């Protein structure tokens, strides 16, 4: 569809019966967790994954995966929002089929809908009229852009560009992922929390490199820097085929390319997923700082503090120990709130009590702008430091230890592919899962790749065989089994234990970047066999990587 066919300035008040607008959490230049996006403004839902449709009466239907079931329900209370809780096997397109009727119209935001999603809609939503609409203007950018030192990234931007040219064999490629461009150019921005990317896109041809941005970049030899307003006319001049990543490029940008050709695999994503020795060294230093921040934070946990105060204490320690910013919105949940997988709205009124658990999923960006990620569960200590916690429920210990079993066996086990790790974790946790009300479940993937974004693919550790892949040397990824009982009713809780590791192909083993110990007071060692007890001892003594 040509750009001049796009509808503009759409609002639900302009709609007629049978018409809907698709609302997204961000457009192609809006960074994660940004509260200026339509989805957040209209629903209050602050999760980083979610889609919604709005009808002509203003009613909104919000679709969320299992990570956000509780969060979406809590954040949209009292609003004209219906929450549709998807399971791990139901796609958004499948769910839309059941909500829209034949002949309905769905207006789709062109700057925030990936072309792969649009094509899925065309295929799956037969009988629905799909009409793209134009969205927000390009946001202003006056942030300071920093160059990653060579001692951290090891490979200069010009060598990365040449490697990319070799991979695409003389063709042109349009890079629209902010992470891809930030990686290729070795540039970062720490102005906003939870991200280190720069707002820029790039076109690499056989002999020229164009970068489109409204930010002020350092001088890059051999790179022509142009404003975003020049992107359309520059692409219009390219008559030859231009490679694109359909999972990254938006409908709006796709329509700017005369002869787009879909990549089977994104060569920049592959380059970024396999770290080099300098990047691994930087990661080790970064995680040491993150561990130190957690040690300091743990010592400051005490009864009487609110969730909000605890989050502020941790983030202050994170910065004090060398982080430039958070790498994602800190998840800090006390007691029953830990059952909400991505709980992030820390409550000033939820006060922690002696013996209660606290789940924290956290990370920071350091000089290199690579994300760090770890999850731990603590117990609020008694006021008298000489006393032991004696009021921890046995159920909490049982579930914590079950998750720990999965973590230990996956980490210490020999694996060369991703899906078998997820399979093993689910096998270990299955006896503890119950489908009854208040029962526990493991409703998310075992892990994800980590790079400039905290979620980077490849690899992905999931039960879906489509995403199974062989581990490559120096791939960095998380292992994060969990069990949650699904509601934030009093007495409910969730446990997740997450470590970020990298794969050492030479030794065929996973090396942990996270080295923070597990919570001894929550471990029921009678549930662990001798091998697991030995593995736990090795971890607690800091000998994970021996």
Steps between C-alpha positions, in 0.01 A plus 500: 500500500643840403569751774249750360228241554549515877220631716606786730398646836277206586315497832236261620249787491546507120413133464178339393339179623714200402823702489792451741844655557799287590695659787867420554730554795763681293580614148823424319695780670333492841718329756368228729303601809419841349180637654416724206373211288130462415462165673626628835312829484167331429525189717759568771667168409877544534619161380750479215291249304132544428258590225157657515211594275259786560149521352283795402351519850843531657503150648847346503586130485852431624681178404790383719711186530535307830782722628260792525166345599498633854670830419251581224205414721626715787606802290176523302254472790222755484562580134304411189744218426442129455812286553540190283748262661680306227668168574844405369354333190249764387625777272366854494365441148312192618348698786398782266310251283269437790443869574443645152218417264516460125469839334651686798778751437827501695713814477867410549772747613758501223796610711462241774379191314766274357449387143514138621203571728311674220555201270378266773185710533448486123532123510308425819232771513309420183189711462641784712583828325854602595575872468837646611494840667776752559618560854730721705768724357865419562586583865755768573851382577748719681669228704873453528627212287805308623749279319570157649876471569681245284628320809134412569361430151831387340379548141476850348184618326664505156611137537149402610357672192747319276410168664135579436573578135672163462201327657251660259730446199482838337132563553348792690346459846273730698546482877196628689561336838647756740697219665652394167609853412638565849698176481642557152606859574629432856285786628289521815272746676431493876260793522192288565477216751458141383675539164836589347407519132525803277208616284635427155448282193755408235529406135810306400562460126790343315714813537309748715363519854219738594382561856165673552458677832409831655756445775846655490744215434879503524684514168500160331743471210335351192149550640258763369275626780161632389184614681201267514323730256750391231436129546207472260669682210827311552322164484301616198825521302589137566374300203671175595378251758529604865520233770270548797422317824123454497498446876650847555387727218170681542228522239586869458869436422419196287294723273800728445703221336448445126627142483504348849632145544444320827802359681482142620727594788611843615882509465534785753298308760729202447811718534367661818394171659849351485716705732876536470760464775501872583122508532503194727767665714285813529198288587691333783596840642143629462344201678752527782377856554138383481569227757661756729194724471283204601720423802466858617127497435447174688664651808250788493183290487304540822144482623304823469626603156259528208545340160563844354765581762670167440510560124649845555762355734600235248522741206712738707735211577504403133621846401738521797668182382565631151187458286413777255129417520258212547489257205126447546230607739585345836258231611477504879210313657426424864295200611190442290616747233779258402232284335472769230782404263588849375376699799657845475272756663661499843245594764579769756241343729617138478729467804726199536480300822747273672507159330336617176664433167616765255555419132730733306566471126753767414790613289709793390690647208869570545759671278449265207123535491437125519207394717539295818222291655455296819211390722521406868254443783587628849338462841448804721725433802398531866586824677750314716773388262596216733161337458391276214180526300271237648168604344570425132213284363602150394325556166731789421803280572358218290438719194832685537688171517312360201600801290855470632509133390409605146761776503781274628427216260474719194810702582726208585358269232670445165305661218585616150147609401238723660173306503632202704581743782143628505372142482705397804385797707133425420547132585643591842230760573203303369430314830460838673260643244129493571216626283264557791435849637803611695712232333844565355611525138810569290345719227805648329812396312805379688726772365600752237808641337653814648684779322434870454132428566431285805304268271707415193453213259660264432499296715156439649446223755139397451276197457421605141715279271493781241750693712735213584855588403853382553703691755784698350822588678462809721123524462362678810158395631292460814373194685192596701261227616205611713177394667209736572155441641328746273330759721609770742263385773640508852724200562578433135850542359736424213861390479745563216876447503691645206864495402664640188758264352709457187585187306863388487514269200855382563403361840138428399371669810302799608695761693298713738542876493265524800665361815271626771411223752158350561294565815603229747199555726265409214670174399357166611806283447299181556346565157842495332679179402871459567605633160279807542631561851856487365411740221338735750812492716718582200278797416476635853879482535544704181652215301231494228748519216772263626 
